[in-house]
Amino acid sequence: GAVRDVGRVLEMPYAEVDRIAKMIPADLKMTVGDALKAEPRFREMIDANPKIADLFRFAGEIEGRNRHAGTHASAVVIANRPITDYSPLYRQATGEITTQYEMNPIERVGLVKFDFLGLRTLTAIDDTLKLLKELRGVEIDPNALDLTDAETYEPMGRGDTVGVFQAESAGFTQLAKNLKPDHFNHLVDMVALHRPGPLQSGMAADFVERRHGRRKVEFLLPQLKEILGDTYGVIVYQEQVMEIAKALAGFTLGEADVLRKAMGKKDDALMERQKAHFLEGAKGNGIPEAKAAAIFDLMAQFGGYGFNKSHSAAYALLAYQTAYLKAHYPVEYFSALMTSESGDTDKIIRYIGYCREKGIPILPPDVNESRYAFFPSDRAIRFGLSAIKGLGASAIEAILEARTERPFRSVRDLLSRVDLRKVNKRAVESLIKSGALDSLEPDRGKVFGELPTLIEEAQAEVRRRDSGQFALFGETSGGNPRKRERKGEGAAPSWSRRERLTFEKETLGFYITGHPMDSFAGEIALYANTTTGKLPSANGAEVRIGGLVTGLKEKVTRRGDKMANWTLEDLEGTVDVVVFPRQLPECREALASPEPVFLVGKLSIEEQGVKIHTEEVFRMENVRERLAKSVHFHLLLDRMNAGDIAELRQTILRNAGEKKGFLHAIRPGEFDAVISLPDGCGVSPSLDLARDLRGRFGYDVLRLHG
């Protein structure tokens, strides 16, 4: 930021400053001085150009200073007297009034700061309830839901967490599959457990093992059972630390809070003092010192990761409410959810894919049916007019106003009734490309080609109507064909499927009536091991995935070699991909193709996000010859029982074929034994095989090797 600001003041070309800024390593703790050490090219640039030397010198001077006055996203200050008795105020250009003191000084002068978080989820819930009341006459109080509804918990236990508040990440989804929640406290627990500390320390895994009885739940003292019984003997919450300190060592609430803070800060010196205080109090209650010390060490181990239960419970309640609405009213809920997330393209792609997977059609916008936002259409979801690029708010208002009297009967009828100063030619073109006029004229190419004539005729119709005349022969949907004949116009050509989809993507940002990947559904089911919405959470995991190439950019490395960055888009979203110099020559042909490609690579989890490092990429049409020489079944033994083994055997026998088959018997962290199937037991890598296996054992059980 300092480099960009100084560059602007020095009137350096934007492109040059942008290039320099992008060369600075992406690290939150990076400084100008550290950047000069980390990037040797900066020294060369400084020596060669005095202006760049000034750029870095001044940037180093202003770095770390206050750049501007900002406003906390959610903090509200509440006082018992006028705020000016405590703090000077600041009026922003918007008229909003804030304190001039920031967080820490505000507390020191005696004021209390509250954080009120505004969540889009609350709007999505509220919009769902309004839709239910309007369309079904159903009224629901979200705060009076039955918290024991099995239909709400069951999908989460299967890992079906799409659209559920706080639960959509791959990590939370896996935790839900492992834990299999069946009552509300489990949701509260999961919110607290799905954080880096509990996950990395093994605390979350320990909780899951105890919940399913695979690890014994024990309590060092009977008093602990009452406090830790609901969490299977694991200290999950800060409140539990405080309760233990009170019950065993006689701490006051204030003293227990000091202990809680000491554990959170991991302050060793303070912890030693707290331990001595705890042991002394426990001794007074007749608890042996050795047992008290063991309990304190347990508190220190888990308490450092403890979460505030009231916070966790509030978020869990929202998670339950969204899961409930999704389970019982999916059309209304996803209509509201996609409206609230309309600015996040990746999420909308994922929700569209999920709805289709669950049998909920996603329909293009329609001038006669669409509202401003996503809206239920029977058991489908209709795109809103606001999603169409090139169609402004005034044009939408004009369309909605014109159709209040009656629906539009034809394109010509539409053009003659809307205000063409607001719904101009570009807006109508966007309506055609998006599919919003399909109910009036399904041949998009035809109506697009005839549009100039249709607009001309509509304008003439409006002039006649305004002058009190009328059309002698009534309305015709395509205007006067003899008039077009005189102009030498022939019939406008229909668009191909590819053209239709390309224009949908252009105007909506999404493919609606189809997808370029549809033709390769069989290949994806057989050869892919993931999608963008189900990427594994392990760094370095093998990724086999199909999709479209977008945003391809080549760049030159420090050594002068060329590499590439691009984005893979599938039915569920997008993921960034890197092609290093060694692979780029072999990948160029596939990356230049508009057709779907198949990517094999390694997952890289970086600070800036998730990327796939390419090993090979080729056109989807070549996937069978590249990857279908042997069939491998990867079986996690700790998740399989005798019934699973029997079902696997039957599935393989039902799909007999010529490909060599291999069983991988895996016990994570212990062994991976590869067993070759007998010569007479070949396998056919069919779509039925993929569906049968993945429906029972998961997405990654089947792999095809070249």
PDB file of N, CA and C in Angstrom, residues 44-45 68 190 236 316 361 681:
ATOM      1  N   GLU A  44      18.613  -4.098  -8.224  1.00  0.00           N
ATOM      2  CA  GLU A  44      19.008  -3.773  -9.590  1.00  0.00           C
ATOM      3  C   GLU A  44      18.178  -2.604 -10.122  1.00  0.00           C
ATOM      4  N   MET A  45      16.882  -2.618  -9.831  1.00  0.00           N
ATOM      5  CA  MET A  45      15.996  -1.555 -10.303  1.00  0.00           C
ATOM      6  C   MET A  45      16.331  -0.224  -9.639  1.00  0.00           C
ATOM      7  N   HIS A  68      -5.291   6.747   7.036  1.00  0.00           N
ATOM      8  CA  HIS A  68      -6.589   7.416   6.977  1.00  0.00           C
ATOM      9  C   HIS A  68      -7.404   7.007   8.203  1.00  0.00           C
ATOM     10  N   MET A 190     -19.427 -28.840  17.406  1.00  0.00           N
ATOM     11  CA  MET A 190     -18.699 -28.767  16.135  1.00  0.00           C
ATOM     12  C   MET A 190     -18.217 -27.351  15.824  1.00  0.00           C
ATOM     13  N   VAL A 236     -13.968 -28.562  26.057  1.00  0.00           N
ATOM     14  CA  VAL A 236     -14.189 -27.887  24.778  1.00  0.00           C
ATOM     15  C   VAL A 236     -14.373 -26.386  24.969  1.00  0.00           C
ATOM     16  N   ALA A 316     -24.430 -22.098  16.325  1.00  0.00           N
ATOM     17  CA  ALA A 316     -25.028 -23.419  16.098  1.00  0.00           C
ATOM     18  C   ALA A 316     -26.530 -23.294  15.848  1.00  0.00           C
ATOM     19  N   PRO A 361     -34.609 -27.842 -10.617  1.00  0.00           N
ATOM     20  CA  PRO A 361     -34.175 -27.151 -11.838  1.00  0.00           C
ATOM     21  C   PRO A 361     -33.858 -25.680 -11.575  1.00  0.00           C
ATOM     22  N   CYS A 681     -10.557 -62.272 -13.232  1.00  0.00           N
ATOM     23  CA  CYS A 681     -11.483 -61.324 -12.575  1.00  0.00           C
ATOM     24  C   CYS A 681     -11.186 -59.904 -13.051  1.00  0.00           C
TER      25      CYS A 681
END
